[in-house]
């Protein structure tokens, strides 16, 4: 099987950070999924870059960042922004010092999203699949993607209170897509802060396939303690994605009840 490779266009960053990025790219060659620099960072003997980088990794403090702030990314390309003043169309935003493990998770999420977008997953995600034999109560089932064990327990109690007793959970993009294909849900709750799952793309897919369902996102960036710019960005992304309920972290029982209570109607 050919190695899967994600090309990353790096804009800005200090010499030390670029050295660390090169190290990340080099070490990734030992994995089934590797990352390669698109353009100037490519070293001798590196495979040729694709015509379009799948990811643009931008240092928000660099002069070049100004050009990318106003320019919408081409279709299929994702923008990861490091630092302040991220544009609304940034796919991921992180601060300094750079947490390399977090960045690696974000890059892995790009591959998961590419699989879903391109149909690489070995399942049909264009419409809900056939229900399992004997399944009843099609409109009384919920899906929770990501979230901690404590949050899932709290959400489960609230869902049970409105008669939604069947709750599916997923910790990866593939698990979530498989569950969506097998079951119909009246509600799906996505942890938008999760690093191991592409919650935004999953929420978009769920909302498109279930326009009458409750599609909820939970995020610390939507909470009252989050910077104003983060709250603004996450709400704009919510509108574009089709999420119709947004709850900030830490989760507040009253706010959750006001949304989940709609399922009792």
JSON list of N, CA and C in Angstrom, two decimals, residues 191-230:
[
{"chain": "A", "resi": 191, "resn": "UNK", "atom": "N", "xyz": [-18.20, 17.42, 20.10]},
{"chain": "A", "resi": 191, "resn": "UNK", "atom": "CA", "xyz": [-17.17, 18.12, 20.86]},
{"chain": "A", "resi": 191, "resn": "UNK", "atom": "C", "xyz": [-16.28, 18.83, 19.86]},
{"chain": "A", "resi": 192, "resn": "UNK", "atom": "N", "xyz": [-16.49, 20.12, 19.69]},
{"chain": "A", "resi": 192, "resn": "UNK", "atom": "CA", "xyz": [-15.75, 20.88, 18.68]},
{"chain": "A", "resi": 192, "resn": "UNK", "atom": "C", "xyz": [-14.31, 21.13, 19.07]},
{"chain": "A", "resi": 193, "resn": "UNK", "atom": "N", "xyz": [-13.95, 20.83, 20.32]},
{"chain": "A", "resi": 193, "resn": "UNK", "atom": "CA", "xyz": [-12.57, 21.02, 20.78]},
{"chain": "A", "resi": 193, "resn": "UNK", "atom": "C", "xyz": [-11.74, 19.74, 20.65]},
{"chain": "A", "resi": 194, "resn": "UNK", "atom": "N", "xyz": [-12.37, 18.63, 20.28]},
{"chain": "A", "resi": 194, "resn": "UNK", "atom": "CA", "xyz": [-11.67, 17.34, 20.23]},
{"chain": "A", "resi": 194, "resn": "UNK", "atom": "C", "xyz": [-10.58, 17.38, 19.17]},
{"chain": "A", "resi": 195, "resn": "UNK", "atom": "N", "xyz": [-9.41, 16.83, 19.51]},
{"chain": "A", "resi": 195, "resn": "UNK", "atom": "CA", "xyz": [-8.28, 16.80, 18.58]},
{"chain": "A", "resi": 195, "resn": "UNK", "atom": "C", "xyz": [-8.21, 15.50, 17.79]},
{"chain": "A", "resi": 196, "resn": "UNK", "atom": "N", "xyz": [-8.92, 14.47, 18.25]},
{"chain": "A", "resi": 196, "resn": "UNK", "atom": "CA", "xyz": [-8.83, 13.16, 17.60]},
{"chain": "A", "resi": 196, "resn": "UNK", "atom": "C", "xyz": [-9.97, 12.91, 16.63]},
{"chain": "A", "resi": 197, "resn": "UNK", "atom": "N", "xyz": [-10.80, 13.89, 16.41]},
{"chain": "A", "resi": 197, "resn": "UNK", "atom": "CA", "xyz": [-11.95, 13.70, 15.53]},
{"chain": "A", "resi": 197, "resn": "UNK", "atom": "C", "xyz": [-12.24, 15.02, 14.82]},
{"chain": "A", "resi": 198, "resn": "UNK", "atom": "N", "xyz": [-12.64, 14.94, 13.56]},
{"chain": "A", "resi": 198, "resn": "UNK", "atom": "CA", "xyz": [-12.96, 16.15, 12.79]},
{"chain": "A", "resi": 198, "resn": "UNK", "atom": "C", "xyz": [-14.42, 16.50, 13.01]},
{"chain": "A", "resi": 199, "resn": "UNK", "atom": "N", "xyz": [-14.69, 17.08, 14.18]},
{"chain": "A", "resi": 199, "resn": "UNK", "atom": "CA", "xyz": [-16.07, 17.32, 14.59]},
{"chain": "A", "resi": 199, "resn": "UNK", "atom": "C", "xyz": [-16.80, 18.29, 13.67]},
{"chain": "A", "resi": 200, "resn": "UNK", "atom": "N", "xyz": [-16.10, 19.30, 13.14]},
{"chain": "A", "resi": 200, "resn": "UNK", "atom": "CA", "xyz": [-16.77, 20.28, 12.28]},
{"chain": "A", "resi": 200, "resn": "UNK", "atom": "C", "xyz": [-17.30, 19.63, 11.01]},
{"chain": "A", "resi": 201, "resn": "UNK", "atom": "N", "xyz": [-16.49, 18.82, 10.36]},
{"chain": "A", "resi": 201, "resn": "UNK", "atom": "CA", "xyz": [-16.94, 18.15, 9.14]},
{"chain": "A", "resi": 201, "resn": "UNK", "atom": "C", "xyz": [-18.04, 17.14, 9.44]},
{"chain": "A", "resi": 202, "resn": "UNK", "atom": "N", "xyz": [-17.92, 16.45, 10.56]},
{"chain": "A", "resi": 202, "resn": "UNK", "atom": "CA", "xyz": [-18.96, 15.49, 10.94]},
{"chain": "A", "resi": 202, "resn": "UNK", "atom": "C", "xyz": [-20.28, 16.21, 11.22]},
{"chain": "A", "resi": 203, "resn": "UNK", "atom": "N", "xyz": [-20.22, 17.35, 11.90]},
{"chain": "A", "resi": 203, "resn": "UNK", "atom": "CA", "xyz": [-21.44, 18.11, 12.19]},
{"chain": "A", "resi": 203, "resn": "UNK", "atom": "C", "xyz": [-22.08, 18.59, 10.89]},
{"chain": "A", "resi": 204, "resn": "UNK", "atom": "N", "xyz": [-21.25, 19.03, 9.95]},
{"chain": "A", "resi": 204, "resn": "UNK", "atom": "CA", "xyz": [-21.78, 19.47, 8.65]},
{"chain": "A", "resi": 204, "resn": "UNK", "atom": "C", "xyz": [-22.51, 18.32, 7.95]},
{"chain": "A", "resi": 205, "resn": "UNK", "atom": "N", "xyz": [-21.87, 17.16, 7.95]},
{"chain": "A", "resi": 205, "resn": "UNK", "atom": "CA", "xyz": [-22.46, 15.98, 7.30]},
{"chain": "A", "resi": 205, "resn": "UNK", "atom": "C", "xyz": [-23.78, 15.60, 7.97]},
{"chain": "A", "resi": 206, "resn": "UNK", "atom": "N", "xyz": [-23.78, 15.58, 9.31]},
{"chain": "A", "resi": 206, "resn": "UNK", "atom": "CA", "xyz": [-24.99, 15.20, 10.04]},
{"chain": "A", "resi": 206, "resn": "UNK", "atom": "C", "xyz": [-26.11, 16.20, 9.77]},
{"chain": "A", "resi": 207, "resn": "UNK", "atom": "N", "xyz": [-25.81, 17.49, 9.83]},
{"chain": "A", "resi": 207, "resn": "UNK", "atom": "CA", "xyz": [-26.84, 18.51, 9.62]},
{"chain": "A", "resi": 207, "resn": "UNK", "atom": "C", "xyz": [-27.43, 18.43, 8.22]},
{"chain": "A", "resi": 208, "resn": "UNK", "atom": "N", "xyz": [-26.58, 18.13, 7.23]},
{"chain": "A", "resi": 208, "resn": "UNK", "atom": "CA", "xyz": [-27.08, 18.02, 5.86]},
{"chain": "A", "resi": 208, "resn": "UNK", "atom": "C", "xyz": [-28.01, 16.83, 5.70]},
{"chain": "A", "resi": 209, "resn": "UNK", "atom": "N", "xyz": [-27.67, 15.72, 6.38]},
{"chain": "A", "resi": 209, "resn": "UNK", "atom": "CA", "xyz": [-28.47, 14.51, 6.25]},
{"chain": "A", "resi": 209, "resn": "UNK", "atom": "C", "xyz": [-29.69, 14.49, 7.17]},
{"chain": "A", "resi": 210, "resn": "UNK", "atom": "N", "xyz": [-29.67, 15.33, 8.22]},
{"chain": "A", "resi": 210, "resn": "UNK", "atom": "CA", "xyz": [-30.75, 15.33, 9.21]},
{"chain": "A", "resi": 210, "resn": "UNK", "atom": "C", "xyz": [-31.17, 16.77, 9.51]},
{"chain": "A", "resi": 211, "resn": "UNK", "atom": "N", "xyz": [-31.75, 17.46, 8.53]},
{"chain": "A", "resi": 211, "resn": "UNK", "atom": "CA", "xyz": [-32.05, 18.89, 8.71]},
{"chain": "A", "resi": 211, "resn": "UNK", "atom": "C", "xyz": [-33.04, 19.18, 9.84]},
{"chain": "A", "resi": 212, "resn": "UNK", "atom": "N", "xyz": [-33.87, 18.20, 10.21]},
{"chain": "A", "resi": 212, "resn": "UNK", "atom": "CA", "xyz": [-34.85, 18.44, 11.27]},
{"chain": "A", "resi": 212, "resn": "UNK", "atom": "C", "xyz": [-34.32, 18.08, 12.65]},
{"chain": "A", "resi": 213, "resn": "UNK", "atom": "N", "xyz": [-33.11, 17.53, 12.72]},
{"chain": "A", "resi": 213, "resn": "UNK", "atom": "CA", "xyz": [-32.55, 17.08, 13.99]},
{"chain": "A", "resi": 213, "resn": "UNK", "atom": "C", "xyz": [-31.88, 18.23, 14.73]},
{"chain": "A", "resi": 214, "resn": "UNK", "atom": "N", "xyz": [-31.62, 17.99, 16.02]},
{"chain": "A", "resi": 214, "resn": "UNK", "atom": "CA", "xyz": [-30.85, 18.94, 16.83]},
{"chain": "A", "resi": 214, "resn": "UNK", "atom": "C", "xyz": [-29.37, 18.63, 16.64]},
{"chain": "A", "resi": 215, "resn": "UNK", "atom": "N", "xyz": [-28.63, 19.57, 16.06]},
{"chain": "A", "resi": 215, "resn": "UNK", "atom": "CA", "xyz": [-27.19, 19.41, 15.86]},
{"chain": "A", "resi": 215, "resn": "UNK", "atom": "C", "xyz": [-26.50, 20.38, 16.81]},
{"chain": "A", "resi": 216, "resn": "UNK", "atom": "N", "xyz": [-25.89, 19.84, 17.86]},
{"chain": "A", "resi": 216, "resn": "UNK", "atom": "CA", "xyz": [-25.31, 20.67, 18.91]},
{"chain": "A", "resi": 216, "resn": "UNK", "atom": "C", "xyz": [-23.79, 20.58, 18.90]},
{"chain": "A", "resi": 217, "resn": "UNK", "atom": "N", "xyz": [-23.15, 21.73, 19.10]},
{"chain": "A", "resi": 217, "resn": "UNK", "atom": "CA", "xyz": [-21.71, 21.78, 19.27]},
{"chain": "A", "resi": 217, "resn": "UNK", "atom": "C", "xyz": [-21.38, 22.28, 20.66]},
{"chain": "A", "resi": 218, "resn": "UNK", "atom": "N", "xyz": [-20.34, 21.71, 21.27]},
{"chain": "A", "resi": 218, "resn": "UNK", "atom": "CA", "xyz": [-19.88, 22.21, 22.57]},
{"chain": "A", "resi": 218, "resn": "UNK", "atom": "C", "xyz": [-18.40, 22.59, 22.43]},
{"chain": "A", "resi": 219, "resn": "UNK", "atom": "N", "xyz": [-18.05, 23.76, 22.97]},
{"chain": "A", "resi": 219, "resn": "UNK", "atom": "CA", "xyz": [-16.68, 24.25, 22.79]},
{"chain": "A", "resi": 219, "resn": "UNK", "atom": "C", "xyz": [-16.33, 25.27, 23.87]},
{"chain": "A", "resi": 220, "resn": "UNK", "atom": "N", "xyz": [-15.09, 25.19, 24.34]},
{"chain": "A", "resi": 220, "resn": "UNK", "atom": "CA", "xyz": [-14.59, 26.21, 25.27]},
{"chain": "A", "resi": 220, "resn": "UNK", "atom": "C", "xyz": [-14.50, 27.57, 24.59]},
{"chain": "A", "resi": 221, "resn": "UNK", "atom": "N", "xyz": [-14.36, 27.58, 23.26]},
{"chain": "A", "resi": 221, "resn": "UNK", "atom": "CA", "xyz": [-14.24, 28.83, 22.52]},
{"chain": "A", "resi": 221, "resn": "UNK", "atom": "C", "xyz": [-15.57, 29.59, 22.47]},
{"chain": "A", "resi": 222, "resn": "UNK", "atom": "N", "xyz": [-16.65, 28.91, 22.84]},
{"chain": "A", "resi": 222, "resn": "UNK", "atom": "CA", "xyz": [-17.96, 29.57, 22.86]},
{"chain": "A", "resi": 222, "resn": "UNK", "atom": "C", "xyz": [-18.36, 29.97, 24.27]},
{"chain": "A", "resi": 223, "resn": "UNK", "atom": "N", "xyz": [-17.52, 29.67, 25.25]},
{"chain": "A", "resi": 223, "resn": "UNK", "atom": "CA", "xyz": [-17.82, 29.96, 26.64]},
{"chain": "A", "resi": 223, "resn": "UNK", "atom": "C", "xyz": [-17.63, 31.41, 27.00]},
{"chain": "A", "resi": 224, "resn": "UNK", "atom": "N", "xyz": [-18.17, 31.83, 28.12]},
{"chain": "A", "resi": 224, "resn": "UNK", "atom": "CA", "xyz": [-18.08, 33.24, 28.53]},
{"chain": "A", "resi": 224, "resn": "UNK", "atom": "C", "xyz": [-16.66, 33.72, 28.83]},
{"chain": "A", "resi": 225, "resn": "UNK", "atom": "N", "xyz": [-15.75, 32.79, 29.12]},
{"chain": "A", "resi": 225, "resn": "UNK", "atom": "CA", "xyz": [-14.38, 33.17, 29.44]},
{"chain": "A", "resi": 225, "resn": "UNK", "atom": "C", "xyz": [-13.48, 33.21, 28.20]},
{"chain": "A", "resi": 226, "resn": "UNK", "atom": "N", "xyz": [-13.99, 32.77, 27.07]},
{"chain": "A", "resi": 226, "resn": "UNK", "atom": "CA", "xyz": [-13.18, 32.75, 25.84]},
{"chain": "A", "resi": 226, "resn": "UNK", "atom": "C", "xyz": [-13.02, 34.16, 25.29]},
{"chain": "A", "resi": 227, "resn": "UNK", "atom": "N", "xyz": [-11.89, 34.45, 24.62]},
{"chain": "A", "resi": 227, "resn": "UNK", "atom": "CA", "xyz": [-11.72, 35.76, 23.98]},
{"chain": "A", "resi": 227, "resn": "UNK", "atom": "C", "xyz": [-12.84, 36.05, 22.99]},
{"chain": "A", "resi": 228, "resn": "UNK", "atom": "N", "xyz": [-13.17, 37.32, 22.85]},
{"chain": "A", "resi": 228, "resn": "UNK", "atom": "CA", "xyz": [-14.27, 37.71, 21.97]},
{"chain": "A", "resi": 228, "resn": "UNK", "atom": "C", "xyz": [-14.06, 37.21, 20.55]},
{"chain": "A", "resi": 229, "resn": "UNK", "atom": "N", "xyz": [-12.82, 37.29, 20.04]},
{"chain": "A", "resi": 229, "resn": "UNK", "atom": "CA", "xyz": [-12.56, 36.87, 18.66]},
{"chain": "A", "resi": 229, "resn": "UNK", "atom": "C", "xyz": [-12.83, 35.38, 18.48]},
{"chain": "A", "resi": 230, "resn": "UNK", "atom": "N", "xyz": [-12.47, 34.58, 19.49]},
{"chain": "A", "resi": 230, "resn": "UNK", "atom": "CA", "xyz": [-12.74, 33.13, 19.40]},
{"chain": "A", "resi": 230, "resn": "UNK", "atom": "C", "xyz": [-14.23, 32.86, 19.38]}
]
